[in-house]
CSV table of C-alpha atoms in Angstrom, one decimal:
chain,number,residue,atom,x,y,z
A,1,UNK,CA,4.0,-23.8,5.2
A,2,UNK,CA,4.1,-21.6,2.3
A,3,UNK,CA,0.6,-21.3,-0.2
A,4,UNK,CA,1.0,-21.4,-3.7
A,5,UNK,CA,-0.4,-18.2,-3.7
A,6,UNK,CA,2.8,-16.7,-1.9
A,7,UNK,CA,5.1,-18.9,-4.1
A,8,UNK,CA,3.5,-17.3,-7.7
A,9,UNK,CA,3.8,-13.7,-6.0
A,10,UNK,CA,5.7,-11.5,-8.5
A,11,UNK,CA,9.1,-10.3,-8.0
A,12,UNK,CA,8.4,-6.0,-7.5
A,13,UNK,CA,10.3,-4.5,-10.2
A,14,UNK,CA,12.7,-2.4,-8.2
A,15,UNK,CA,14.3,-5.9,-6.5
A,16,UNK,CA,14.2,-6.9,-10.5
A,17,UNK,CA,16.4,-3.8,-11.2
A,18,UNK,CA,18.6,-4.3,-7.9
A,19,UNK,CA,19.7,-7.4,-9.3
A,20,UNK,CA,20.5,-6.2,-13.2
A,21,UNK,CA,24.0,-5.8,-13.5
A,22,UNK,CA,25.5,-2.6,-14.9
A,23,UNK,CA,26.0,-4.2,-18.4
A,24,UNK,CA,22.5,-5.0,-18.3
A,25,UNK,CA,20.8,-2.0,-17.2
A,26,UNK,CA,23.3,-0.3,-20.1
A,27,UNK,CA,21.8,-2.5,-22.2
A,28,UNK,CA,18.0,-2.3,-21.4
A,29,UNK,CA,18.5,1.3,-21.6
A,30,UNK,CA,20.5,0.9,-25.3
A,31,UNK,CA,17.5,-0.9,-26.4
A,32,UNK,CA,14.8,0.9,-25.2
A,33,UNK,CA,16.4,4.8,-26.5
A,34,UNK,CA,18.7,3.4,-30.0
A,35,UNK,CA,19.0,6.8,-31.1
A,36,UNK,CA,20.4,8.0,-28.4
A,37,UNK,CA,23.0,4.8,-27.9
A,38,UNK,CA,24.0,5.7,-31.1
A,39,UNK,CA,24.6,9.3,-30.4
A,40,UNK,CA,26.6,8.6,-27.6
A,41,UNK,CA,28.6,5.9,-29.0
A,42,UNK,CA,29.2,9.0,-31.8
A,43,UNK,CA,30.3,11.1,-29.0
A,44,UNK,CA,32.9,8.7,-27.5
A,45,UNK,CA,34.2,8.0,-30.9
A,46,UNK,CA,34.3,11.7,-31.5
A,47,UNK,CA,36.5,12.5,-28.2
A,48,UNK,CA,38.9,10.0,-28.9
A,49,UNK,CA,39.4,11.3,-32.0
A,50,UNK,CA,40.0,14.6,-30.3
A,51,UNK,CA,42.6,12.8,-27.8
A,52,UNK,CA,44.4,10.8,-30.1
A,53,UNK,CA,44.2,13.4,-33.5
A,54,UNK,CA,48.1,13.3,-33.2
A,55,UNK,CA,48.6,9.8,-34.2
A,56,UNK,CA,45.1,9.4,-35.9
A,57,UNK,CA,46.2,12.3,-38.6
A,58,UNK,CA,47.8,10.2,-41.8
A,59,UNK,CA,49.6,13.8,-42.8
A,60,UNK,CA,50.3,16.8,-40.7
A,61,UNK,CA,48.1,19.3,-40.8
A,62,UNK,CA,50.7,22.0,-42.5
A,63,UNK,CA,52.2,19.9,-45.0
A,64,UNK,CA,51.4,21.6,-48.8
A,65,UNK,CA,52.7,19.4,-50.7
A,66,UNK,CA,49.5,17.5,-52.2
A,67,UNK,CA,47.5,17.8,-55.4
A,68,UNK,CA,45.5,21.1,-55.2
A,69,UNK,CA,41.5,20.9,-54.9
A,70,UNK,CA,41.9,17.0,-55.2
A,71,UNK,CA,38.3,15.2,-55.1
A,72,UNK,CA,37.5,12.8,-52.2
A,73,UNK,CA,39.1,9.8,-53.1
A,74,UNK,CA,41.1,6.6,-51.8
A,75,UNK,CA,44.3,8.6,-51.6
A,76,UNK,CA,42.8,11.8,-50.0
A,77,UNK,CA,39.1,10.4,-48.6
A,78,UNK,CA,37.9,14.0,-48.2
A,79,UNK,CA,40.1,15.5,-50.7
A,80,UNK,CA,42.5,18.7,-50.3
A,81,UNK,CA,41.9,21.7,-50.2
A,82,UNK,CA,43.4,25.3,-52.4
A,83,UNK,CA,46.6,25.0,-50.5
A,84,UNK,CA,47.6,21.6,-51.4
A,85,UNK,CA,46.7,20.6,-47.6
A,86,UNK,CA,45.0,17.3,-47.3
A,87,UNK,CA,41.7,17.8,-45.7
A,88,UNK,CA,41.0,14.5,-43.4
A,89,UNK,CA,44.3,15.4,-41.5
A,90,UNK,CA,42.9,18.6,-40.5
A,91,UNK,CA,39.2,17.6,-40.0
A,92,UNK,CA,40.8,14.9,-37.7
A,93,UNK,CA,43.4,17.6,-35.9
A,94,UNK,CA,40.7,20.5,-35.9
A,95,UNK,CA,38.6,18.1,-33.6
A,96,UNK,CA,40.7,19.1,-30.6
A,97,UNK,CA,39.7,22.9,-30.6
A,98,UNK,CA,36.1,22.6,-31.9
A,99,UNK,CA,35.5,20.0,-29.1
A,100,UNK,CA,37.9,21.3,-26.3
A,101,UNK,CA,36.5,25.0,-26.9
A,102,UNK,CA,33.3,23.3,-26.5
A,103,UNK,CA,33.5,21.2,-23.6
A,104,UNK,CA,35.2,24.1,-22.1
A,105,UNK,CA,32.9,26.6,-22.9
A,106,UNK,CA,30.2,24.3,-21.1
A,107,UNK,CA,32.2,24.0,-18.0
A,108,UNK,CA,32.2,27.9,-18.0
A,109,UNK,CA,28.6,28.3,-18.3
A,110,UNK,CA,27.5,25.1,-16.1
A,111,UNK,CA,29.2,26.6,-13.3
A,112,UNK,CA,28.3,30.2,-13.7
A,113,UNK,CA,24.7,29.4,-14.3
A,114,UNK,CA,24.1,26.6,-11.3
A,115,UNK,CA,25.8,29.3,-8.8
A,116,UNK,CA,23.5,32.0,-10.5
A,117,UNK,CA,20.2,29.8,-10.4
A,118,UNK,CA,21.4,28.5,-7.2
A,119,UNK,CA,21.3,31.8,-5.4
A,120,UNK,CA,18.3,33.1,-7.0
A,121,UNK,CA,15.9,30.3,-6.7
A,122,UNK,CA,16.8,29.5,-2.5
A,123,UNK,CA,17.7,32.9,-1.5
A,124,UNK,CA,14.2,34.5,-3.3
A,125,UNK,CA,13.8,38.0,-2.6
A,126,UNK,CA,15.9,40.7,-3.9
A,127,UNK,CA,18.6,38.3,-4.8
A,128,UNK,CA,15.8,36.0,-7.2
A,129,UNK,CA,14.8,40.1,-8.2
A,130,UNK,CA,18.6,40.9,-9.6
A,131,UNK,CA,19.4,38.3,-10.7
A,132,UNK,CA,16.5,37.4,-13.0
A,133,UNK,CA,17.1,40.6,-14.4
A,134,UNK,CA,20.9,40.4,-15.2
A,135,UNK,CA,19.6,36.9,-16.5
A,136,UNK,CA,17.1,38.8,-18.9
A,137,UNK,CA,19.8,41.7,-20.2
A,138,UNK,CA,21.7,38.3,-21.2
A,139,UNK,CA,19.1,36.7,-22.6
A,140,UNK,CA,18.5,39.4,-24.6
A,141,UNK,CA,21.6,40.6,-26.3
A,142,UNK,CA,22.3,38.7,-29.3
A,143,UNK,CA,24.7,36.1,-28.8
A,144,UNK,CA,27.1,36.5,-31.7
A,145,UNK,CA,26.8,40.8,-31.4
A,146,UNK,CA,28.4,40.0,-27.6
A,147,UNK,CA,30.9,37.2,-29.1
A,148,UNK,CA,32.3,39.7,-31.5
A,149,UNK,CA,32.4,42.6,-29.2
A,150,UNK,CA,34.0,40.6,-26.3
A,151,UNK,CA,36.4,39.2,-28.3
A,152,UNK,CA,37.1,42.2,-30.1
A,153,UNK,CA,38.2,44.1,-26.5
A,154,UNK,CA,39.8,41.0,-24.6
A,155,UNK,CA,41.4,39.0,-27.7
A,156,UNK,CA,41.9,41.6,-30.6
A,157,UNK,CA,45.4,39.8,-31.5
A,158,UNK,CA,43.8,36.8,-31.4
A,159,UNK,CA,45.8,33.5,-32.3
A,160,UNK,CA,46.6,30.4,-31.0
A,161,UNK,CA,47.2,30.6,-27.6
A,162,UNK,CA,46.2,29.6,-24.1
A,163,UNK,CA,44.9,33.3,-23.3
A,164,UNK,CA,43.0,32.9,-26.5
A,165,UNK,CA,41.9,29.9,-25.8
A,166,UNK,CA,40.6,30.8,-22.6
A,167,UNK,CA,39.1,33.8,-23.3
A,168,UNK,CA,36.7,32.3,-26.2
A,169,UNK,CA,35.9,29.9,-24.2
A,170,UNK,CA,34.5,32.5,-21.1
A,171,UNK,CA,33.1,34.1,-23.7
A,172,UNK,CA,30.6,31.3,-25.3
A,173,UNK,CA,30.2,30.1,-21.5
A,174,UNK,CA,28.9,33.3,-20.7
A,175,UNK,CA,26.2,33.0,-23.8
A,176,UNK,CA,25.1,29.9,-22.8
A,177,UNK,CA,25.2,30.1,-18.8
A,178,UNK,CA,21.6,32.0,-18.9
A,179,UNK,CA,20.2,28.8,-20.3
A,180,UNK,CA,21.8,27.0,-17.4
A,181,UNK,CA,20.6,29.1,-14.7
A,182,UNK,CA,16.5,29.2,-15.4
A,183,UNK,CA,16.7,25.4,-15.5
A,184,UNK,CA,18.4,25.1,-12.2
A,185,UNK,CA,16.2,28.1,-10.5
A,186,UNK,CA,13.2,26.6,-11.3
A,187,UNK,CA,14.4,22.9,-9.9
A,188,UNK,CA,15.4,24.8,-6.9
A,189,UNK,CA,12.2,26.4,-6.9
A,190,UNK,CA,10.0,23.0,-7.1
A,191,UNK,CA,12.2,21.3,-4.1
A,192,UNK,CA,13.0,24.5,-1.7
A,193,UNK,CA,10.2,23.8,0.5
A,194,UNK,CA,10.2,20.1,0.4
A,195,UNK,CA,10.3,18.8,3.9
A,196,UNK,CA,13.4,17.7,4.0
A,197,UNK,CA,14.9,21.2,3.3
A,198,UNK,CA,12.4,22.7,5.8
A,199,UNK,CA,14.0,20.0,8.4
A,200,UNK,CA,17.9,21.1,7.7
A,201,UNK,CA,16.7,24.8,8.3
A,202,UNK,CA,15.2,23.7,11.7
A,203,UNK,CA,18.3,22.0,12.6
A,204,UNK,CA,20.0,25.3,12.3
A,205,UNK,CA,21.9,24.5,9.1
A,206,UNK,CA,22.9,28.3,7.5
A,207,UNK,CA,22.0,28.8,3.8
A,208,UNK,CA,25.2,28.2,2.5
A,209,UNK,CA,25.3,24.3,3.5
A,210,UNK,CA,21.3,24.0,3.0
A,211,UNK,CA,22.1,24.9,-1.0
A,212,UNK,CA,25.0,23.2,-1.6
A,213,UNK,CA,24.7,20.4,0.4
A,214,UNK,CA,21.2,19.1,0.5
A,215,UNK,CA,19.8,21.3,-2.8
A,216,UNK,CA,22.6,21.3,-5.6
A,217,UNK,CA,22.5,16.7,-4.9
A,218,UNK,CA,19.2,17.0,-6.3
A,219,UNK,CA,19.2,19.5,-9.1
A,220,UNK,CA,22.3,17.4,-10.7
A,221,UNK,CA,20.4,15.1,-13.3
A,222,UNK,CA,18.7,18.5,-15.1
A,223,UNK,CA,22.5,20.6,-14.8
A,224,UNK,CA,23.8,17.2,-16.7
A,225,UNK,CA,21.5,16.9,-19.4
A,226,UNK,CA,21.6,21.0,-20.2
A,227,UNK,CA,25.3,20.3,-19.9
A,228,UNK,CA,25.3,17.5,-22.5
A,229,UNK,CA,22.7,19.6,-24.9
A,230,UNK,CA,24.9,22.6,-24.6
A,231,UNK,CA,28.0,20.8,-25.7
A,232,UNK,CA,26.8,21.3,-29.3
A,233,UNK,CA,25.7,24.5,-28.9
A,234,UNK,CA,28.7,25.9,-27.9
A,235,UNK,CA,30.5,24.0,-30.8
A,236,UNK,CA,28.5,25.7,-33.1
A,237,UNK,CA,29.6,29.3,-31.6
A,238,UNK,CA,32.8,28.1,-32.2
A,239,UNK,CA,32.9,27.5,-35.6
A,240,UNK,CA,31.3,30.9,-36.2
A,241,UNK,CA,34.1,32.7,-34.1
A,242,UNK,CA,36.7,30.9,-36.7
A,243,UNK,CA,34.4,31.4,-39.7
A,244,UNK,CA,34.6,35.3,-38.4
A,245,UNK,CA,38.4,35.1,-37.7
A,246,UNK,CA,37.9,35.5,-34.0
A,247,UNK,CA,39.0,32.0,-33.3
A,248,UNK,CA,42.0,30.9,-31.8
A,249,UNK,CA,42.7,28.3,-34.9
A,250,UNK,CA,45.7,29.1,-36.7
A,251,UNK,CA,48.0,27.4,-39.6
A,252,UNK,CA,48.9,24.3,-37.6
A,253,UNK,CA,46.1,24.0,-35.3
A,254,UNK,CA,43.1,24.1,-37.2
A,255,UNK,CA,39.2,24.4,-36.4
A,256,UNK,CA,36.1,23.4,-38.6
A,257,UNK,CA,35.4,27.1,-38.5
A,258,UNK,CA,38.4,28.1,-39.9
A,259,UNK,CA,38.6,25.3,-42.4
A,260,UNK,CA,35.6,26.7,-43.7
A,261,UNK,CA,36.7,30.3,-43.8
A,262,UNK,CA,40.5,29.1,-45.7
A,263,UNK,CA,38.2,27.7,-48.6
A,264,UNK,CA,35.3,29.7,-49.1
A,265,UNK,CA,36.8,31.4,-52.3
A,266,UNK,CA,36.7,27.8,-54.1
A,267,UNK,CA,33.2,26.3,-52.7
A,268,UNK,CA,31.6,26.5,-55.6
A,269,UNK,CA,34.5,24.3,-58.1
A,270,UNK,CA,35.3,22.2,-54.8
A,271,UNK,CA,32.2,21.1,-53.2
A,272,UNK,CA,34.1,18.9,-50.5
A,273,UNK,CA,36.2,22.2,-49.1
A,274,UNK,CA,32.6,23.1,-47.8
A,275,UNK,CA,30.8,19.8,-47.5
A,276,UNK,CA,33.5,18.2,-45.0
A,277,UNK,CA,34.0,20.8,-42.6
A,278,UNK,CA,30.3,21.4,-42.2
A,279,UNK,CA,29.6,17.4,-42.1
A,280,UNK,CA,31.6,17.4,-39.0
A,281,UNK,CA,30.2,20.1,-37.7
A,282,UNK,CA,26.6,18.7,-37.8
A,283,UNK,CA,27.9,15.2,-36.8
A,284,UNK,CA,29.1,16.7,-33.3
A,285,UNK,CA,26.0,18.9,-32.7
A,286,UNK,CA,23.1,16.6,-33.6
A,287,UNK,CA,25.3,14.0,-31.5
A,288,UNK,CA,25.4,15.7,-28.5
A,289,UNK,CA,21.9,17.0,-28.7
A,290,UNK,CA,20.2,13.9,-29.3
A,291,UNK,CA,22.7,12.0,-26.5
A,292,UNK,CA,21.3,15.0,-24.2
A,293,UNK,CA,17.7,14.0,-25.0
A,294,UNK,CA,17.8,10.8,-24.7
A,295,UNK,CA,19.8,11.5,-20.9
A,296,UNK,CA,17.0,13.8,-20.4
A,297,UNK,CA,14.4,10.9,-20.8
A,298,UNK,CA,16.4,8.6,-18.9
A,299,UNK,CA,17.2,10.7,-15.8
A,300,UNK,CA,13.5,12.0,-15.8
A,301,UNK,CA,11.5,10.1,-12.8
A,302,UNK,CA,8.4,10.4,-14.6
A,303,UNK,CA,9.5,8.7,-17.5
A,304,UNK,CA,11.3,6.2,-15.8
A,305,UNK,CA,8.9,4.9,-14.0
A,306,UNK,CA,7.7,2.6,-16.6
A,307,UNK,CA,11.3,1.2,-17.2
């Protein structure tokens, strides 16, 4: 017969958060970090901008055939700019290469850096020795000095183009894959000699699958969240390469860097030429920063213990 004592015995909390659905674990997680629901709920809205700027775009992005320097308004919510272009089709339109240079430019540099980090933090040795030092030349160099020199030998003719496109975003993934790599050498560092990985070696496992198989599963949550931080970083570069006119935005595909480098000679008569482009600009990069430190909270074990 069961005591009252066992029948008033708590439920543990894991078996509580076994039976949460996914809604509301979303939802308990929503509540308990706002600011970064709202960021990422920003970032969504911001991609599908990005996907759907075709048909979101009221004018196309070429057209001159508007009132020139027009304030924001009803007609033209973030006004037009000195060539008689109306300025909320482009912001919407320039979306797809400040974000897909940025999301690319992350891929680049999450890759590079894991295998980098990777190799240096389980092989140790002269490996760890080479590579941390290739990892401090990077480090180093000043990011936009190697941007502009890059560019300058691999892309001179610049443009709109695949190559172009490509070949920015290796560049900014190279930058940023530094970052990247010390995070993921020092996880691999704190779980190298962790039982588990002592037992694969014993089993006669080589290196190769040790690393990749039983390592790189549990070095995932920080590679994500440096991944989702980077995002804005590399969004940023961008919009200095096109401010520089070493972006691949042109005419009829447009960038928030290069927005801002078409209207610079009218800034001070036509505060919204600057003011939009840059708004959207900071919208993306405090979004995905603060969506990264809220995932960074989340996917933490020691702060999620508590939860």
């Amino acid at each position: 017969m069961t005591s009252a004592a066992e029948t008033s015995l708590p439920v543990p909390s894991y078996e509580l958060r076994a039976r949460r659905s996914p809604i509301q674990r979303v939802w308990r997680i929503a509540r308990k970090k706002p600011i970064g629901a709202v960021a990422c709920v920003v970032c969504i809205l911001l991609v599908l901008v990005a996907v759907f700027a075709g048909q979101l775009a009221p004018h196309p992005v070429d057209a001159q055939r508007f009132p020139r320097l027009q304030a924001p308004s009803a007609t033209y919510p973030m006004g037009t700019d000195n060539l008689f272009r109306d300025m909320f089709s482009r912001i919407i339109v320039s979306s797809r290469i400040s974000l897909g240079v940025g999301f690319g430019a992350v891929f680049v540099g999450t890759v590079l850096g894991t295998v980098l980090g990777m190799l240096g933090g389980y092989l140790g040795g002269w490996v760890d020795l080479l590579i941390g030092r290739l990892l401090d030349v990077m480090l180093g160099f000043p990011p936009l000095v190697f941007l502009i020199f890059f560019l300058s030998i691999f892309n001179s003719k610049g443009g709109y183009s695949m190559q172009s496109y490509l070949l920015v975003s290796l560049a900014i993934g190279i930058i940023i894959a530094p970052t990247t790599a010390r995070i993921v050498r020092g996880s691999v560092l704190s779980i190298r000699n962790l039982q588990y990985i002592e037992a694969a070696q014993c089993v006669g496992n080589s290196a190769n699958r040790i690393m990749w198989r039983h390592v790189l599963p549990n070095v995932v949550a920080p590679i994500i969240v440096i991944a989702s931080i980077q995002i804005g970083n590399a969004i940023l570069a961008e919009a200095a390469l096109s401010f520089l006119g070493l972006g691949i935005a042109n005419a009829t595909h447009p960038s928030w860097g290069a927005m801002l480098q078409d209207t610079r000679a009218v800034w001070e008569r036509a505060w919204w030429t600057a003011f939009m482009p840059g708004l959207a600009i900071s919208l993306a990069v405090l979004s995905f920063n603060l969506f990264g430190d809220a995932l960074r909270d989340i996917l933490d074990p020691r702060l999620r213990q508590g939860s």
